[in-house]
GROMACS .gro file of C-alpha atoms in nm:
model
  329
    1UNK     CA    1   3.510   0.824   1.508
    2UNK     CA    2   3.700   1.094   1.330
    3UNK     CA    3   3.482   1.457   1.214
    4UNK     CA    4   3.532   1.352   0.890
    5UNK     CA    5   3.375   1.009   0.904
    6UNK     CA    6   3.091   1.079   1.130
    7UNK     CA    7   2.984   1.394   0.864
    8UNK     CA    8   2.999   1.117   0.618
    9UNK     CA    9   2.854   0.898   0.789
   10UNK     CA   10   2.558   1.126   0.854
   11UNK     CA   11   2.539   1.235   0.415
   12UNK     CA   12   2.483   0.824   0.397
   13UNK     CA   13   2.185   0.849   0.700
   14UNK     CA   14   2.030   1.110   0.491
   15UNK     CA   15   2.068   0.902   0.144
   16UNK     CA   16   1.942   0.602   0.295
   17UNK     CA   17   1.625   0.786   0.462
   18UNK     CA   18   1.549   0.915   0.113
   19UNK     CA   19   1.644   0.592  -0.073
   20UNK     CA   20   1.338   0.487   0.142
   21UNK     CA   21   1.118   0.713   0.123
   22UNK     CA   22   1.004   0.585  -0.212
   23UNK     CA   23   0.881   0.205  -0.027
   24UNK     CA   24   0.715   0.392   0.267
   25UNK     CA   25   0.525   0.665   0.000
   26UNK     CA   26   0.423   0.336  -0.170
   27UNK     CA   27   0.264   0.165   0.170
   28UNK     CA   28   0.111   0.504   0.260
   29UNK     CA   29  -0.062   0.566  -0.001
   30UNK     CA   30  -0.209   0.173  -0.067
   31UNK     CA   31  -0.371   0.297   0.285
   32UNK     CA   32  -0.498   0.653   0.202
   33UNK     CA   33  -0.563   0.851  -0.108
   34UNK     CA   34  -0.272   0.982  -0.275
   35UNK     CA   35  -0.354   1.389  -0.219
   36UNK     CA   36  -0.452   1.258   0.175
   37UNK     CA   37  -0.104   1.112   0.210
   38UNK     CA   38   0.053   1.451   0.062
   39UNK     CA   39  -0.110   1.676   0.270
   40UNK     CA   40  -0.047   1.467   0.608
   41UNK     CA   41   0.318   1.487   0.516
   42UNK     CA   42   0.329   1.837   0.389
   43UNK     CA   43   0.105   1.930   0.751
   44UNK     CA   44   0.345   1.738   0.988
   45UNK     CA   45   0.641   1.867   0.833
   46UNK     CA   46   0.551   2.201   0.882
   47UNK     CA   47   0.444   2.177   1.180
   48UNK     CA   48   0.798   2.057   1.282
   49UNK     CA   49   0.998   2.316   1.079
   50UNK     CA   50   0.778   2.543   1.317
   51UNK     CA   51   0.819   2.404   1.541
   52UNK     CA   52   1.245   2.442   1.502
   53UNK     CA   53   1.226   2.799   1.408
   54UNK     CA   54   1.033   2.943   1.712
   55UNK     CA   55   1.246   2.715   1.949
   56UNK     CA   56   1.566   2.891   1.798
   57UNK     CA   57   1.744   3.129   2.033
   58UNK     CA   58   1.697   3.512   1.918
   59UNK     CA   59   1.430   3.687   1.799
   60UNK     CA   60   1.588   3.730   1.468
   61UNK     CA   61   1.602   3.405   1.390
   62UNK     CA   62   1.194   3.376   1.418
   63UNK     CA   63   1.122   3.586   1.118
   64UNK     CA   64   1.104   3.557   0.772
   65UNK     CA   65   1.303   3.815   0.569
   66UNK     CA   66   1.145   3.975   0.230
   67UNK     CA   67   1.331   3.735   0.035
   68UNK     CA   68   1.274   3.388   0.220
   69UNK     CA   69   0.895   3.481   0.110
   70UNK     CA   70   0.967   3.561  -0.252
   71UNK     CA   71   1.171   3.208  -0.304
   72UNK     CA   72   0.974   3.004  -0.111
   73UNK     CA   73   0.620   3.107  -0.271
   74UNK     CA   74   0.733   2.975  -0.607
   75UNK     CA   75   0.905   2.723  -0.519
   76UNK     CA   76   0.671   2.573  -0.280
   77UNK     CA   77   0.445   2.561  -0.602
   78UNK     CA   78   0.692   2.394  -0.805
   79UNK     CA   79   0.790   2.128  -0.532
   80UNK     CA   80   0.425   2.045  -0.472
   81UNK     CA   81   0.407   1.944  -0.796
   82UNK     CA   82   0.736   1.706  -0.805
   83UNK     CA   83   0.566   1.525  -0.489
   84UNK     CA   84   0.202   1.536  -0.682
   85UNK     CA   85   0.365   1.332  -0.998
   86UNK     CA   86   0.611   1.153  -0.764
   87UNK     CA   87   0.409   1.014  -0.482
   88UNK     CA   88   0.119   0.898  -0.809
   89UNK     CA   89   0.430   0.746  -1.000
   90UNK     CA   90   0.567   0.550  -0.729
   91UNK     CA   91   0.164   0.417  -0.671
   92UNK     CA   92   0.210   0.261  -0.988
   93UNK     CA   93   0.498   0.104  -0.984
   94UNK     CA   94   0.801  -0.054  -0.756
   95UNK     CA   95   1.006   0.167  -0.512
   96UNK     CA   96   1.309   0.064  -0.652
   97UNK     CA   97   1.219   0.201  -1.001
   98UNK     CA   98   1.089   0.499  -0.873
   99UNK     CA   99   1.440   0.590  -0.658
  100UNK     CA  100   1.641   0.524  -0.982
  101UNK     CA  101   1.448   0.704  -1.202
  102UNK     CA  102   1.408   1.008  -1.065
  103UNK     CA  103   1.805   0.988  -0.995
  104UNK     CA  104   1.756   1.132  -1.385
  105UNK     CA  105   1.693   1.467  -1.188
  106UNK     CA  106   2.098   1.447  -1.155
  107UNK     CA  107   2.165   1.497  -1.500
  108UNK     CA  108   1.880   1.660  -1.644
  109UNK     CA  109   1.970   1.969  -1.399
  110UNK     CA  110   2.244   2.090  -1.562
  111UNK     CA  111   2.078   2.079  -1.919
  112UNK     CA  112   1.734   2.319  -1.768
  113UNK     CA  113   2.002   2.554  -1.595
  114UNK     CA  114   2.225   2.597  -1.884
  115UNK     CA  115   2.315   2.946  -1.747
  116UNK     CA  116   2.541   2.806  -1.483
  117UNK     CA  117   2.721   2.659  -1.798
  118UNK     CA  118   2.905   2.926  -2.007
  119UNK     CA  119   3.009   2.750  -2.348
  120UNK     CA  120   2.741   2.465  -2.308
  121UNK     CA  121   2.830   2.162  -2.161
  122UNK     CA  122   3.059   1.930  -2.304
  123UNK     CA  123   2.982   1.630  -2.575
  124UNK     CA  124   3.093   1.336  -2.322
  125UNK     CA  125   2.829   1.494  -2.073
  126UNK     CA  126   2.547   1.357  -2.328
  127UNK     CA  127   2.688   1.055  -2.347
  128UNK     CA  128   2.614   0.992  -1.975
  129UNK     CA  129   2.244   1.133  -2.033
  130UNK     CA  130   2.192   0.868  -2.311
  131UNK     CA  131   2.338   0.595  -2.111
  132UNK     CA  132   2.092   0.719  -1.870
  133UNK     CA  133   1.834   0.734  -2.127
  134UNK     CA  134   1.877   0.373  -2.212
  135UNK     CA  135   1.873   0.285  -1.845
  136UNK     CA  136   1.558   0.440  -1.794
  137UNK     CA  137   1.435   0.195  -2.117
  138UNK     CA  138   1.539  -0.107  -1.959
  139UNK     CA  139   1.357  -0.039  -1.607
  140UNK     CA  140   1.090   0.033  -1.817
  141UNK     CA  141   1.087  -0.336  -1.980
  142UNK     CA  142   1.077  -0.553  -1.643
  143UNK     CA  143   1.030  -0.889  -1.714
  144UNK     CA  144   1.050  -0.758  -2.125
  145UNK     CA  145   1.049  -0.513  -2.356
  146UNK     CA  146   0.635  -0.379  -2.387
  147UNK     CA  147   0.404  -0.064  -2.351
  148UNK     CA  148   0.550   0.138  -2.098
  149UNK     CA  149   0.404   0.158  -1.750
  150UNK     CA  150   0.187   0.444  -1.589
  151UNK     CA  151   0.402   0.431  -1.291
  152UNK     CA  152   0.705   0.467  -1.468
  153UNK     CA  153   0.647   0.739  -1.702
  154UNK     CA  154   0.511   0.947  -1.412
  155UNK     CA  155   0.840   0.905  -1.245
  156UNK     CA  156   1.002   1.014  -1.563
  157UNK     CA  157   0.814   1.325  -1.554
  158UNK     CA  158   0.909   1.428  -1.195
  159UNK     CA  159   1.257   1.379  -1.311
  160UNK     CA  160   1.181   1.679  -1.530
  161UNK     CA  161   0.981   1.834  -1.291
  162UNK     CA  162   1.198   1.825  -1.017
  163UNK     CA  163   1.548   1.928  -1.236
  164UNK     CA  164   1.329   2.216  -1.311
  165UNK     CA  165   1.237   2.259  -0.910
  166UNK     CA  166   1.608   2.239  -0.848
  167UNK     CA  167   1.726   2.468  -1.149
  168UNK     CA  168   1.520   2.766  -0.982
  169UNK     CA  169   1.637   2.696  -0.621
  170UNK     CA  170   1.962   2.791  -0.826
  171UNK     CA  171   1.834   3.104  -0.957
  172UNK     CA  172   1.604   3.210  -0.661
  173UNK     CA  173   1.861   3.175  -0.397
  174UNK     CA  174   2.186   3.235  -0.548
  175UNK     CA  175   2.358   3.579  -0.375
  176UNK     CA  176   2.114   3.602  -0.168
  177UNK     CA  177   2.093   3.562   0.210
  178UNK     CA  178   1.842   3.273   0.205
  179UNK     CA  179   1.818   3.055   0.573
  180UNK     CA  180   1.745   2.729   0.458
  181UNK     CA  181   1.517   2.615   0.754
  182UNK     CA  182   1.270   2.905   0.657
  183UNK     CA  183   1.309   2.898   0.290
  184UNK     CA  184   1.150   2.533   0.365
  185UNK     CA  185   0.884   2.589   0.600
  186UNK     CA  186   0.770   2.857   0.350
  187UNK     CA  187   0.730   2.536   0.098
  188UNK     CA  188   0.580   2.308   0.352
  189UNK     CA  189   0.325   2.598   0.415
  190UNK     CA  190   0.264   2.663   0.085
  191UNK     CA  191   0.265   2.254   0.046
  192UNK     CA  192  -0.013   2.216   0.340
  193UNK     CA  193  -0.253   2.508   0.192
  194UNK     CA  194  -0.250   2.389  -0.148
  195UNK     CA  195  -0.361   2.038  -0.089
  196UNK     CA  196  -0.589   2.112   0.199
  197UNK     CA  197  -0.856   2.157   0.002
  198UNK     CA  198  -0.870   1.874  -0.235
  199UNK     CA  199  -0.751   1.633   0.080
  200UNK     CA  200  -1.041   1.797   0.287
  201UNK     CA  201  -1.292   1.545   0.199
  202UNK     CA  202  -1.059   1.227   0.322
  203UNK     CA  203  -0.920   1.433   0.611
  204UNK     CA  204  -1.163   1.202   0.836
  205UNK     CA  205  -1.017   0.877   0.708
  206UNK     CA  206  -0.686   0.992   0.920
  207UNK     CA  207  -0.899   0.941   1.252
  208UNK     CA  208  -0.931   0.591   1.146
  209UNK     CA  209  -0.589   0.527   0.981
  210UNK     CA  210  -0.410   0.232   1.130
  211UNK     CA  211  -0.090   0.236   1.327
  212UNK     CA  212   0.128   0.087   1.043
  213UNK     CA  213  -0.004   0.386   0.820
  214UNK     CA  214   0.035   0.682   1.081
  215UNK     CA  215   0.397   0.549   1.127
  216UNK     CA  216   0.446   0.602   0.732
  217UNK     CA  217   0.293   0.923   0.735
  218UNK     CA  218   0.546   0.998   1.040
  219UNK     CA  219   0.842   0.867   0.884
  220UNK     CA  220   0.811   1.063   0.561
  221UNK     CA  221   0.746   1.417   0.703
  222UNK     CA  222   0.992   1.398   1.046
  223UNK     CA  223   1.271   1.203   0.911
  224UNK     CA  224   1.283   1.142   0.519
  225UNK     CA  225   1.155   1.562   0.527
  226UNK     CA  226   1.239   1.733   0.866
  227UNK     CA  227   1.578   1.507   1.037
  228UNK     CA  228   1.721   1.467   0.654
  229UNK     CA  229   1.705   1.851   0.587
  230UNK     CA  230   1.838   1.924   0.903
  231UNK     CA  231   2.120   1.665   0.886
  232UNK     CA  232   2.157   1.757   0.523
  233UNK     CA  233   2.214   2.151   0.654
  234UNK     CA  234   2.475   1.993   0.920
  235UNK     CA  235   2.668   1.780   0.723
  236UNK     CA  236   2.740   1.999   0.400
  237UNK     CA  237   2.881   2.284   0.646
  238UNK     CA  238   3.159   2.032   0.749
  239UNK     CA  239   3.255   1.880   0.417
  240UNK     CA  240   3.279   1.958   0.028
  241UNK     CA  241   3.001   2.030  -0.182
  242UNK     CA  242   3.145   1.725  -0.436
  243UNK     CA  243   3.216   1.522  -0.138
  244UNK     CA  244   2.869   1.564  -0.019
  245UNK     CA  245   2.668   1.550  -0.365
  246UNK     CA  246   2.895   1.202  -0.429
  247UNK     CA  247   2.798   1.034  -0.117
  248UNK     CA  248   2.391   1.191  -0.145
  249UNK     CA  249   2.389   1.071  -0.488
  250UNK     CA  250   2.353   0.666  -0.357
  251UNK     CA  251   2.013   0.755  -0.276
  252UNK     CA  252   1.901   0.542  -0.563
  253UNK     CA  253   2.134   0.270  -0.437
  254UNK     CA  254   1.958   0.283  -0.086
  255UNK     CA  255   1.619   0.271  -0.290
  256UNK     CA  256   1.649  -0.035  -0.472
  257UNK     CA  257   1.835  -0.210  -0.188
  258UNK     CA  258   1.522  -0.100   0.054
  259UNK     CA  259   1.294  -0.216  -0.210
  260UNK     CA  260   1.410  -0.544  -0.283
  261UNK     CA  261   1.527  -0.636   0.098
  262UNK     CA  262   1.186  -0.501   0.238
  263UNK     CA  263   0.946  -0.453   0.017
  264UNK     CA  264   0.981  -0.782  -0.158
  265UNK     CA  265   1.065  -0.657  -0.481
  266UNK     CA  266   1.254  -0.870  -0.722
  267UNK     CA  267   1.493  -0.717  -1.014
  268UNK     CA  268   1.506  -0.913  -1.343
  269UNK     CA  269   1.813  -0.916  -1.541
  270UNK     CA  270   1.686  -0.618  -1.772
  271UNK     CA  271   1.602  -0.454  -1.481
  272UNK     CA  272   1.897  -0.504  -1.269
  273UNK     CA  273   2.084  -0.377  -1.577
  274UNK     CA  274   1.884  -0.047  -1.590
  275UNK     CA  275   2.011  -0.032  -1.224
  276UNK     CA  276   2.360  -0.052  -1.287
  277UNK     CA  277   2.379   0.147  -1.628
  278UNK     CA  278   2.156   0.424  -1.424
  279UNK     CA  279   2.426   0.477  -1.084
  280UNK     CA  280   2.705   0.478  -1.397
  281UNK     CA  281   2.521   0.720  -1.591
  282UNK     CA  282   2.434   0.968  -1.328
  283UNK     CA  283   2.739   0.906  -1.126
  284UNK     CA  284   2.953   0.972  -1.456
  285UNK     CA  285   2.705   1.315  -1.539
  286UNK     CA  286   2.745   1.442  -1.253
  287UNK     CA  287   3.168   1.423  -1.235
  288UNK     CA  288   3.182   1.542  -1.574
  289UNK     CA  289   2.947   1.849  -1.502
  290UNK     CA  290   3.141   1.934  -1.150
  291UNK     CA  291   3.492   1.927  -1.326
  292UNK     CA  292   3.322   2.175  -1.639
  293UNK     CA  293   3.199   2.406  -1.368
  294UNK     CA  294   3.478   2.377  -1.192
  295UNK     CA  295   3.727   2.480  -1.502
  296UNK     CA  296   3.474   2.782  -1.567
  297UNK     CA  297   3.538   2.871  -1.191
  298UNK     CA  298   3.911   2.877  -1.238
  299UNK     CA  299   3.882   3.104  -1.554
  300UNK     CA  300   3.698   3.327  -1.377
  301UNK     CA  301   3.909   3.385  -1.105
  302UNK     CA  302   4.156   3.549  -1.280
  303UNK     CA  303   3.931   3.817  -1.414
  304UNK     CA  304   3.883   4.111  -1.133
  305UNK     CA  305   3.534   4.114  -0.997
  306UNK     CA  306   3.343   4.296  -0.751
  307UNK     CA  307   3.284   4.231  -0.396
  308UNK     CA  308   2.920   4.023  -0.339
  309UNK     CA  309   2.777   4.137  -0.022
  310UNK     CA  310   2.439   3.997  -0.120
  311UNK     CA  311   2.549   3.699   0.079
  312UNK     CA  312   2.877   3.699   0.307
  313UNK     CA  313   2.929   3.318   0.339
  314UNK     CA  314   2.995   3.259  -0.013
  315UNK     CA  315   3.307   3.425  -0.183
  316UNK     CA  316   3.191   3.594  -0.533
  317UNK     CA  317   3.189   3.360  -0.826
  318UNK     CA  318   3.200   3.049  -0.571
  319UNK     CA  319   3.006   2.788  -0.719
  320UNK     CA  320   3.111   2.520  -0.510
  321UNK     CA  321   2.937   2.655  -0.210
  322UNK     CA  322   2.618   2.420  -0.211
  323UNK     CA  323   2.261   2.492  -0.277
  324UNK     CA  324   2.005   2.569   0.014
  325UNK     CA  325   1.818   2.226   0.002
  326UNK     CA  326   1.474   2.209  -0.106
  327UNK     CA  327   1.277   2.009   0.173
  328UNK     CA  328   1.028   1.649   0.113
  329UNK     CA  329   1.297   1.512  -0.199
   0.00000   0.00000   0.00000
């Protein structure tokens, strides 16, 4: 197998784990209270990113800088609370909603960091949102058009909440030299304190969890949280950040496929519309906002600009260069 096709096929591992993360959040937490099921997966995964860090050769590479602290305070707040409305929302209703909702995150990112965006971002770009918009409406009906569920307007809102989560990874990392390991076991610290407390009460139930539960809990923080990021890290260093964010984006694919094939979920033909018009919407969004940002790119480089030694790895005014990935999606 060729570089090329094994980093590939590694971006599809990681889209598949997540895809499935969704079915095994909804079997955890039918076991164990939701907050329980959070802070298991926030404690393991730190644990493990840890774990990683002090096993790392140098002594250098065991310590946080200023700046790995200053991100990944914040946004360990804001990504406890996409898992907080995630993990209730995808209680309430099927995995395979829950992975293609919250694929909404893809194009309402772009609107929340609108300073990435010089000139606004053009007309056809809405028109993928609302086909997106209307996909979301027809997941929504099910089996017909009625009141919408609790599940699925708590997904909605982690869509939000998470575009939000990823706008300031943007802005809290961008220039600066941020290790993404440590910039995520900051979170997954910050993850484990804040929902110690309320979890304390039901940390006992663990003790008497069954096997089929512990091996959900495991899955979610070592290898839809701990293996993904690190595979994630691996992969994106040996492709491009469109190839990579095209072939990451079927994790809603992977999500409804899991769902149906293993969880015994059933798609209706409103729903299995949604499906389709959703992966068309976002897929379409997201091409539409990589060629914009690529055209501002190109107009950019032909006006001089100063040397960025806030981070040496990325050239100044290269967008392209991807994001440090925010751990537990």
């Amino acid at each position: 197998m060729s570089d090329a096709r094994r980093t590939d096929a590694v971006l599809l591992l990681v889209a598949l784990v997540w895809g499935s993360s969704y079915l095994s959040a909804q079997t955890a937490t039918a076991a164990l209270p939701v907050l329980l099921v959070l802070f298991a997966r926030y404690a393991l995964s730190a644990l493990a990113c840890l774990g990683v860090v002090v096993a790392a050769p140098g002594r250098g590479s065991r310590r946080w800088t200023r700046e790995e602290l200053r991100a990944g305070l914040p946004l360990g707040l804001t990504q406890a609370a996409v898992l907080v409305v995630e993990t209730y929302g995808v209680a309430h209703t099927s995995a395979a909603n829950a992975g293609l909702i919250i694929s909404l995150t893809i194009v309402l990112t772009p609107l929340l960091d609108r300073g990435r965006h010089r000139g606004g971002l053009p007309p056809v770009f809405y028109a993928a949102a609302g086909l997106c918009v209307l996909a979301v409406g027809l997941l929504m009906a099910g089996n017909g058009f009625h009141a919408p569920r609790l599940g699925d307007l708590l997904m909605l809102g982690a869509a939000v909440v998470r575009a939000g989560h990823v706008a300031l990874v943007g802005r809290l990392t961008a220039s600066r030299a941020i290790r993404p390991l440590h910039l995520t076991t900051v979170q997954t610290l910050v993850g484990t304190g804040l929902f110690l407390v309320p979890a304390a009460r039901d940390v006992p139930t663990l003790a008497h969890a069954d096997t089929a539960t512990w091996t959900q809990l495991l899955y979610l923080a070592l290898f839809c949280s701990v293996f993904a990021f690190l595979a994630q890290t691996w992969a994106v260093q040996r492709t491009s950040a469109s190839r990579a964010s095209l072939l990451l984006g079927t994790e809603p694919i992977w999500a409804a496929a899991v769902g149906v094939a293993l969880g015994g979920e059933h798609f209706t033909v409103l729903t299995g519309l949604g499906a389709v018009l959703m992966v068309t919407g976002t897929y379409w969004g997201q091409s539409v906002e990589r060629a914009h940002r690529a055209s501002g790119v190109r107009r950019t480089e032909v006006q001089p600009v100063e040397p960025d030694i806030g981070c040496p790895g990325v050239p100044p005014g290269d967008t392209s260069a991807p994001t440090p990935p925010a751990l537990l999606p």
